[in-house]
Coordinates of C-alpha atoms in Angstrom, one line a residue:
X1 CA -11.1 6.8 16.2
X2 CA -10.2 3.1 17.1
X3 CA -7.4 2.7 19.6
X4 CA -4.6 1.4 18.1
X5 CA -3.5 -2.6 19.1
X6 CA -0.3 -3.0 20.7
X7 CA 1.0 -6.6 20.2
X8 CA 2.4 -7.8 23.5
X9 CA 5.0 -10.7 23.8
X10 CA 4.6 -14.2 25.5
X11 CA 6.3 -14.4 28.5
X12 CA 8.4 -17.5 28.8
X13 CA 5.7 -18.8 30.8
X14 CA 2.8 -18.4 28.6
X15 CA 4.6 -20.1 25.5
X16 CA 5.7 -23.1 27.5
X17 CA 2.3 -23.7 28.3
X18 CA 0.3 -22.6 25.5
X19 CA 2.5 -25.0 23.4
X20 CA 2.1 -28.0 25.2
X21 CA -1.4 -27.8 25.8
X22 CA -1.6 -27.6 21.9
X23 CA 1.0 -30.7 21.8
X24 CA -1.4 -32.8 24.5
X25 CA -4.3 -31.7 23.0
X26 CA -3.7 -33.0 19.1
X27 CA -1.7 -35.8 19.7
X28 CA -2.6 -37.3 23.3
X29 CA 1.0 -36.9 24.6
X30 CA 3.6 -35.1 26.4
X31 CA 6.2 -33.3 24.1
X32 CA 10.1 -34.3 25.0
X33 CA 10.5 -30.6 25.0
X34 CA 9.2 -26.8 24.0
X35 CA 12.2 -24.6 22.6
X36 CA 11.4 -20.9 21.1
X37 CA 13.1 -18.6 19.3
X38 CA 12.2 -14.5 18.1
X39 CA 10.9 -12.9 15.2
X40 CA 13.8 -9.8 14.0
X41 CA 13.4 -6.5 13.2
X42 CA 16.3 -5.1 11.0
X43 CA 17.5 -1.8 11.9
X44 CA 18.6 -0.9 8.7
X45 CA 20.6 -2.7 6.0
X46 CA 17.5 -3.4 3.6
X47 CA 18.2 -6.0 1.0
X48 CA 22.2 -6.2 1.3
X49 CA 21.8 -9.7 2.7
X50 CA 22.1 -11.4 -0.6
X51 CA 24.7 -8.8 -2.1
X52 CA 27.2 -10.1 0.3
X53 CA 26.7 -6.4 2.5
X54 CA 25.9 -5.5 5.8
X55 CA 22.6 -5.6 8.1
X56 CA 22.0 -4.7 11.6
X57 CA 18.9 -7.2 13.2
X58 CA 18.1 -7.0 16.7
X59 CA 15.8 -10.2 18.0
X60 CA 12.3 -9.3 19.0
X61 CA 11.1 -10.3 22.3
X62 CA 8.1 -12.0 20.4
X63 CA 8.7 -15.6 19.9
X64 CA 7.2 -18.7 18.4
X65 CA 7.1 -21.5 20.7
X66 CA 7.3 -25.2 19.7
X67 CA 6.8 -27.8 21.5
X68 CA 8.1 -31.4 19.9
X69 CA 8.5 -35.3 20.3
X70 CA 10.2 -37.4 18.1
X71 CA 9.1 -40.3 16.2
X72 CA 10.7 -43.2 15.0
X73 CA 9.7 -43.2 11.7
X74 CA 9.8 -40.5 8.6
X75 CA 6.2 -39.0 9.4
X76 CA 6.2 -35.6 10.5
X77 CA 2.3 -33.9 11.7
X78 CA 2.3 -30.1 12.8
X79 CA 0.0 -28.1 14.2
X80 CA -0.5 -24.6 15.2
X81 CA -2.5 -22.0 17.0
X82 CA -3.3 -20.2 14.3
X83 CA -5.7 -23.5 13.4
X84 CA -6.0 -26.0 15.7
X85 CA -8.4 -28.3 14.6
X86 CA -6.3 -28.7 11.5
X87 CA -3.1 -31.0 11.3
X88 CA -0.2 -30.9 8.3
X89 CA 1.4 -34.2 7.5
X90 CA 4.1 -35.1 5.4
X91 CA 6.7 -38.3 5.0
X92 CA 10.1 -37.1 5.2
X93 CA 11.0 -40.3 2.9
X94 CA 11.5 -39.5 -0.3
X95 CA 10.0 -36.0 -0.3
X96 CA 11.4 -33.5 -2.8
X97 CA 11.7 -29.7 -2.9
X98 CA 7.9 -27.9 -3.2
X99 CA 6.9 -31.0 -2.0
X100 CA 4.7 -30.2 1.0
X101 CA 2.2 -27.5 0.4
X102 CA 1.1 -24.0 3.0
X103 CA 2.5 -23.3 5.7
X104 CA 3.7 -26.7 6.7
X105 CA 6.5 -26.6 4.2
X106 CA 8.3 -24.6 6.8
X107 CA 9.1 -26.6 10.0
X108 CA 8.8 -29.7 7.3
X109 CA 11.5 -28.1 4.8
X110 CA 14.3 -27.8 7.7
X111 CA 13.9 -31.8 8.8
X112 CA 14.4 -32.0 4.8
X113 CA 17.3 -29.9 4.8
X114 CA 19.2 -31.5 7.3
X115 CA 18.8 -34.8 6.1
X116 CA 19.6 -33.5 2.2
X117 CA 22.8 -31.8 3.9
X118 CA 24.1 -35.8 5.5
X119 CA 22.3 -35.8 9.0
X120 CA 20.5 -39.1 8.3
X121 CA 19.4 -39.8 11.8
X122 CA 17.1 -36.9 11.4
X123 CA 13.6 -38.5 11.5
X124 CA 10.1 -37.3 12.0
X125 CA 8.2 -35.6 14.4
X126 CA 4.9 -34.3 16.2
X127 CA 4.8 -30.4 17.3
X128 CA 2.6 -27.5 18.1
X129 CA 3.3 -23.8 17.6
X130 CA 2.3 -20.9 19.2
X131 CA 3.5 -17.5 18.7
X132 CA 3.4 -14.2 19.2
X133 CA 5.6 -12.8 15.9
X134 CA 2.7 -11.0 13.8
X135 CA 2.3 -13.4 10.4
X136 CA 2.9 -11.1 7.1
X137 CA 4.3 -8.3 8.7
X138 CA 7.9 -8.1 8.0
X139 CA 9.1 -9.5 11.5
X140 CA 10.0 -12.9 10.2
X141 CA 8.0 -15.5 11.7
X142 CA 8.8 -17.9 9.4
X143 CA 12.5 -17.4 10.5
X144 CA 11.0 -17.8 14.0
X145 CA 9.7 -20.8 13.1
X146 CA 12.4 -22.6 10.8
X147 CA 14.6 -21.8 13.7
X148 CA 12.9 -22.8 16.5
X149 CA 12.4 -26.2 14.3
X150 CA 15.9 -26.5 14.1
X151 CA 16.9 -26.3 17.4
X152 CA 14.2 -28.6 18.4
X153 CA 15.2 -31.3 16.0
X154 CA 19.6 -30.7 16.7
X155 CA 18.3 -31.1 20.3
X156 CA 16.2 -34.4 20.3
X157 CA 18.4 -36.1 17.3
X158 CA 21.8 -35.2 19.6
X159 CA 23.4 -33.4 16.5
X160 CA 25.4 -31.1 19.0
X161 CA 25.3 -27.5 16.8
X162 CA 22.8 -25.8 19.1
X163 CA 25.4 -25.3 22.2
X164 CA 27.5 -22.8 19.7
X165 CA 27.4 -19.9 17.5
X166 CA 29.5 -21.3 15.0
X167 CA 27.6 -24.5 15.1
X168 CA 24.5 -22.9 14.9
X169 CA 25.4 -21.8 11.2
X170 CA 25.1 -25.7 10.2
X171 CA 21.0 -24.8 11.5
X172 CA 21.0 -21.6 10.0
X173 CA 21.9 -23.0 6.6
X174 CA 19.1 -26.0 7.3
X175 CA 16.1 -23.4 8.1
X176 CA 17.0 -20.8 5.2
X177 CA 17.4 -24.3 2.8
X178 CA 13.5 -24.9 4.0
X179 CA 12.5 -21.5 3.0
X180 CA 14.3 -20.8 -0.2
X181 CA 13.7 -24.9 -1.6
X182 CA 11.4 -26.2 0.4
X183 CA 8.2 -23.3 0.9
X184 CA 10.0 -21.3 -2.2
X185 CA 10.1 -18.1 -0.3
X186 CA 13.9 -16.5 -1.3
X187 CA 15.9 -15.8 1.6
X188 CA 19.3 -14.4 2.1
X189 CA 20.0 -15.4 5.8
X190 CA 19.3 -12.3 7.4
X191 CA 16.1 -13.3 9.3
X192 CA 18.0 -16.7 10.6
X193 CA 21.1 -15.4 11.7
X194 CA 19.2 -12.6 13.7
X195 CA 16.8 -15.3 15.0
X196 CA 19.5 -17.6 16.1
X197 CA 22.7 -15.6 16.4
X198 CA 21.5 -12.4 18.8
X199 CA 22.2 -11.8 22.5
X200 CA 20.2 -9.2 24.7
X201 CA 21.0 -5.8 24.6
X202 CA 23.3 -6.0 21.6
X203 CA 21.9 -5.6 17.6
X204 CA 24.0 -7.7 15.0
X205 CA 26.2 -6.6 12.6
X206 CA 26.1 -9.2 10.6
X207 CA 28.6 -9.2 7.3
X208 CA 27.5 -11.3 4.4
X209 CA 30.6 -11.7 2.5
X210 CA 30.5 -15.2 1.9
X211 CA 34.6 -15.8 2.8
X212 CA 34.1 -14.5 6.1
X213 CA 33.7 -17.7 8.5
X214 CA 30.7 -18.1 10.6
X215 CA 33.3 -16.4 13.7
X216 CA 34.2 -13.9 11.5
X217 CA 30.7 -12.6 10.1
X218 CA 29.1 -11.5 13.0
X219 CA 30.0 -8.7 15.6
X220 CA 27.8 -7.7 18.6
X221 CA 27.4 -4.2 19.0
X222 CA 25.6 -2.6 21.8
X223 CA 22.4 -1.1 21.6
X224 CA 21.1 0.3 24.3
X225 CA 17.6 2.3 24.2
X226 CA 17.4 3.1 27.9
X227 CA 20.4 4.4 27.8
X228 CA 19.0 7.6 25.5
X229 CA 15.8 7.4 26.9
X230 CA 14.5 6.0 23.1
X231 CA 12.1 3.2 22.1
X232 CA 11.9 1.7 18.7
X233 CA 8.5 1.5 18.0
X234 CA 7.5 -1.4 15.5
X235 CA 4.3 -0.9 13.5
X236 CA 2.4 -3.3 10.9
X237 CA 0.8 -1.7 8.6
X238 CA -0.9 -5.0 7.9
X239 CA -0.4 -4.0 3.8
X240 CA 0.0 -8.3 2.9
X241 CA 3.7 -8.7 2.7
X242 CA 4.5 -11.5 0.3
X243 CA 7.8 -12.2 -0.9
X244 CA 7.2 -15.5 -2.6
X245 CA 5.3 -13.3 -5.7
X246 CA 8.7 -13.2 -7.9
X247 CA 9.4 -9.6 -6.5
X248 CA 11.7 -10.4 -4.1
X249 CA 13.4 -12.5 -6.3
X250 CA 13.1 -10.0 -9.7
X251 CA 15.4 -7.7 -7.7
X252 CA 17.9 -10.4 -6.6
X253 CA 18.7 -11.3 -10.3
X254 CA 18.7 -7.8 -10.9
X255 CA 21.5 -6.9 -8.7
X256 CA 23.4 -10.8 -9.3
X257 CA 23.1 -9.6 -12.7
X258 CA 24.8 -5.9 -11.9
X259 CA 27.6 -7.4 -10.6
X260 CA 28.8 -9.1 -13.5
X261 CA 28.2 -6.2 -15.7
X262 CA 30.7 -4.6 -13.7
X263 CA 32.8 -7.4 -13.1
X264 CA 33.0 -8.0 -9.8
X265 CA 31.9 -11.1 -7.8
X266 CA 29.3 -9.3 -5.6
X267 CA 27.9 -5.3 -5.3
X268 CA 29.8 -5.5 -1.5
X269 CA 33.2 -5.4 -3.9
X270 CA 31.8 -2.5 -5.7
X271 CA 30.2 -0.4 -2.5
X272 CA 33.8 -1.1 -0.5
X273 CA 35.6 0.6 -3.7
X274 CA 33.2 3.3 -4.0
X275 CA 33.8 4.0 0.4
X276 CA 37.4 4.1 0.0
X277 CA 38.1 6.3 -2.9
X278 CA 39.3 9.9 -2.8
X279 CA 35.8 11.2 -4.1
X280 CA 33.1 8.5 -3.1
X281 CA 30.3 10.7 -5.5
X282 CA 32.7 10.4 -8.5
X283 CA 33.2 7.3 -7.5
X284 CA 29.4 5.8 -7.3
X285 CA 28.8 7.9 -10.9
X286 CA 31.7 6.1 -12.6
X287 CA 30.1 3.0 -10.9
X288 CA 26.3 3.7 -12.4
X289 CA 27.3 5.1 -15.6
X290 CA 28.8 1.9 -16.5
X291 CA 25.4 0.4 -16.1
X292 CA 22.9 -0.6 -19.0
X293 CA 20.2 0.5 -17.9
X294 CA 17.9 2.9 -15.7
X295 CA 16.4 0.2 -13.2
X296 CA 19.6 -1.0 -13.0
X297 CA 21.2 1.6 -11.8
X298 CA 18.4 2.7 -9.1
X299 CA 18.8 -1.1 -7.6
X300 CA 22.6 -0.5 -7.4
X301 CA 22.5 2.9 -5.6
X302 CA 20.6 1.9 -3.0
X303 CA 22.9 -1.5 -2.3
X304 CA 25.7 0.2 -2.1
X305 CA 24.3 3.4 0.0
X306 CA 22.4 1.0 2.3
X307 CA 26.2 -0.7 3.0
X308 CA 27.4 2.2 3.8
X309 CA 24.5 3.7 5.7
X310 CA 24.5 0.4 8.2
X311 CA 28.3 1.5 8.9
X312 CA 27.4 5.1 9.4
X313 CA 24.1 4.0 11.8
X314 CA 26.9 1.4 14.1
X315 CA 29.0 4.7 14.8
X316 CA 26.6 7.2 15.3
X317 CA 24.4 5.2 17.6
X318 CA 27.8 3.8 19.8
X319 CA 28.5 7.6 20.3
X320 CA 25.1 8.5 21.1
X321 CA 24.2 10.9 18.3
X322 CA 20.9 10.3 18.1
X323 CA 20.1 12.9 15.8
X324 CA 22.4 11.3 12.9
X325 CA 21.0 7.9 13.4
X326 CA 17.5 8.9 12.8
X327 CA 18.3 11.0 9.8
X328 CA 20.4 7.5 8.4
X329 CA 16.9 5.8 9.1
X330 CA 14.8 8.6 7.0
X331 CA 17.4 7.9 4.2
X332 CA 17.2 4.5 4.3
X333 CA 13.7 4.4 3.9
X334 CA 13.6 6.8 0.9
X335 CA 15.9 5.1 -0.8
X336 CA 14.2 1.9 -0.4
X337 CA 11.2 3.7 -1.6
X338 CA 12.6 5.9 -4.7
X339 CA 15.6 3.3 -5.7
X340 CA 14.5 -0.1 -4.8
X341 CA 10.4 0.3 -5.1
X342 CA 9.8 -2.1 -2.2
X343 CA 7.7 0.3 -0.2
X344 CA 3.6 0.6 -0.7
X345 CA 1.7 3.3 0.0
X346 CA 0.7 2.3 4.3
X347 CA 4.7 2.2 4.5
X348 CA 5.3 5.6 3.1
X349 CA 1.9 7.1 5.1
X350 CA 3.7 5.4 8.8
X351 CA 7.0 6.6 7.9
X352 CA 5.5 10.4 7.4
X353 CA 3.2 10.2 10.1
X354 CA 5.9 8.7 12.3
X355 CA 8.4 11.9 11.5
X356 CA 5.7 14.5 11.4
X357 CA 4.9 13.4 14.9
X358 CA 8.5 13.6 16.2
X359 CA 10.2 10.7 15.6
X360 CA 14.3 11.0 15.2
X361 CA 13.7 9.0 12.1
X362 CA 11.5 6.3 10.5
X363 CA 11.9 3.2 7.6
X364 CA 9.9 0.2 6.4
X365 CA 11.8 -3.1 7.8
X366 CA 12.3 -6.4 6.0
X367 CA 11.5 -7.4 2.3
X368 CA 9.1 -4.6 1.2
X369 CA 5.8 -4.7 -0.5
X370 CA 4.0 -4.7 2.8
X371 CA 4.8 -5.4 6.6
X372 CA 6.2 -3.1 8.9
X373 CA 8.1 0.3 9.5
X374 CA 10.2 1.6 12.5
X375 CA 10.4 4.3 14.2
X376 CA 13.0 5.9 16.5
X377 CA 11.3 8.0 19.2
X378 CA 11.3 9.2 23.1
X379 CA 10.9 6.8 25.3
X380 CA 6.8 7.0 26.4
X381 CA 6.0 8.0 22.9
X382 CA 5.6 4.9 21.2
X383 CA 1.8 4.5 22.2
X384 CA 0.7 8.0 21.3
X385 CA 2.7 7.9 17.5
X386 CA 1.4 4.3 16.5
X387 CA -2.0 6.2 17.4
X388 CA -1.5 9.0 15.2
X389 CA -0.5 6.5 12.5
X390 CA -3.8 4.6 13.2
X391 CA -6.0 7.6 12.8
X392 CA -4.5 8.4 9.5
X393 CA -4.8 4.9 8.2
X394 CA -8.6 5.0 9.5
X395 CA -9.0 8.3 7.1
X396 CA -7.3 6.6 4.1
X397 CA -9.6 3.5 4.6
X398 CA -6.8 1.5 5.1
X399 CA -6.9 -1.7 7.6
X400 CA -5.6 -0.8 10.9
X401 CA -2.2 -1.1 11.6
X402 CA -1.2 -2.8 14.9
X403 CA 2.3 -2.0 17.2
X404 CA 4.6 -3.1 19.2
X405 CA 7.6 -2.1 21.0
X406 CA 10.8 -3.7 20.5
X407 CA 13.7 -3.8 22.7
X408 CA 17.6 -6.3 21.6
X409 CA 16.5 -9.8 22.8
X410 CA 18.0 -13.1 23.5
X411 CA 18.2 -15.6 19.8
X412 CA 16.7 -19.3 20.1
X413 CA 16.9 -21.4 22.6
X414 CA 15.0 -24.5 25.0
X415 CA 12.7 -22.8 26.6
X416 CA 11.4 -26.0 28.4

């Protein structure tokens, strides 16, 4: 059997210089500056980012790195590690939504953004990326990215949002315009505010309801592994995870369309009603019966039993009950696989291998169809259950997965 590979993140170090070296060596100059920011995983609140709900991100300590110089005209070239020899250009003047093609569209998209939403000063750029966040795996690096992009740019163009956490919404907004316009890859905001908004030690509770304010949509809450002797083990499958095949998006209208059927702006108004009446089952049958059809109703259950799962996971980790949170994780997971069809078959396998090898509970992370699963277990375990996962995936002939341990890390910021 192959020895599984564990993913280890850059130290601040590493980036700094891995990035500028890429910077010097395509376009014969220093950078003004490198600035990084993480990759997420979400603890659990699967796909109630864009039905207004509640998710719980921690930032990864994996990063992408960029390292950037202005320019004074509208011509921005990018480059990263993942191909060196090959540079992405693109005039910012002019340029319309889909207009830049791969992965370029990303760090491209949120100059475009920011210049669509008024900040006209906002010209082009050189810069290199390196990272560490594992492409396709459900751990956002294009979030990592688009963030680290934004940053950059309010940085060297003096637009003054980076300093604060309300002010970084204005970026936030700017790097999920460049994914859901620019590179066509639907986003809900999840993956930006985690990558921008997170402090160390502390996962996100982040509220979606679009009335809150950008003060009132976010509360830290403590998450502490060491303190129960845990790790959260973080496993690709490396199933390809692509959310730009209409999928993603399929379920979106699906739910956008549930809500009107039952009249209400949002499914977040329908799973608070169902959590405060008398009889919460009655209440979530009354809610599905009034529901055309079968499909329908399977995308609505798990919404509004993923809302309420991410408010039962936030007490039952503060008090410690370990036990409960890993069993909110195993439902999570099947109800992502049964009600929202997102999972593929190396999810499920991880997730069963993961539990059957002691975990406290196990889910899939991010969009679905592909990526990466989680798992709750003892602290000194992580090595020896991605293993067991690897050896299973070797007998189902599947490509080996690769791990990492993740731990609550700091959002963007300049790293240089």
């Amino acid at each position: 059997m192959t020895d599984v590979e564990f993913i280890e993140p850059l130290s601040h170090e590493e980036g700094v210089s891995k990035a500028t070296k890429l910077f010097v060596d395509t376009f014969g100059t220093a950078p003004e500056g490198v600035w990084g920011a993480p990759g997420r995983v979400n603890l659990i609140g699967e796909h109630t980012d864009y039905n207004a709900g509640l998710c719980l991100p921690i930032a990864l300590p994996h990063r992408t790195f960029i390292a950037l110089k202005p320019r004074e005209d509208t011509k921005v070239r990018v480059v990263s590690d993942v191909a060196p020899d090959k540079v992405t250009e693109a005039d910012l003047d002019g340029l319309k939504a889909r207009g830049v093609d791969g992965w370029g569209a990303y760090p491209v998209g949120v100059a475009w953004a920011l210049r669509e939403a008024g900040f006209t000063k906002v010209k082009g750029f050189d810069a290199a990326f390196t990272s560490c966040v594992p492409l396709g795996s459900g751990l956002s690096s294009s979030a990592a990215m688009t963030c680290s992009t934004a940053l950059a740019l309010d940085d060297v163009y003096n637009l003054g949002y980076g300093d604060s956490d309300a002010g970084r919404v204005t970026l936030i907004n700017a790097a999920i315009k460049s994914e859901n316009e620019m590179a066509g890859a639907s986003t809900g905001g999840l993956d930006q505010n985690a990558s921008m908004r997170c402090t160390a030690g502390h996962a996100l509770l982040l509220d979606c309801r679009p009335e809150l304010t950008p003060l009132e949509n976010v509360s830290q809450q403590e998450f502490d592994l060491d303190k129960y002797n845990l790790e959260l083990l973080v496993v690709d499958t490396q199933a390809p995870h692509q959310l730009n095949d209409g999928q993603y998006a399929q379920r979106r209208a699906t739910c956008e369309e549930a809500a009107k059927v039952l009249g209400v702006a949002n499914l977040r108004v329908a799973a608070d009603g169902i959590s405060k009446a008398d009889d919460q089952f009655q209440a979530l049958k009354e809610t599905l019966d009034a529901l055309p059809d079968e499909t329908m109703k399977k995308r609505v259950r798990h919404v509004v039993t993923e809302i309420e799962r991410v408010r039962s996971f936030v007490r039952a980790f503060a008090k410690g009950d370990i036990q409960a949170a890993g069993r909110l994780f195993n439902a999570s997971h099947d109800s992502l696989a049964a009600d929202y069809e997102v999972t593929v078959p190396e999810l499920d396998i991880a997730v069963d291998v993961a539990r059957k090898n002691g975990a406290y509970g196990a889910r899939m992370t991010g969009g679905g169809f592909g990526g990466s699963i989680i798992a709750l277990v003892d602290k000194g375990r992580s090595q020896e259950v991605a293993q067991k996962i690897a050896d299973e995936f070797e007998r189902q002939g599947f490509h080996a997965p690769r791990a990492l341990a993740a731990y609550a890390a700091p959002s963007a910021s300049r790293e240089a």
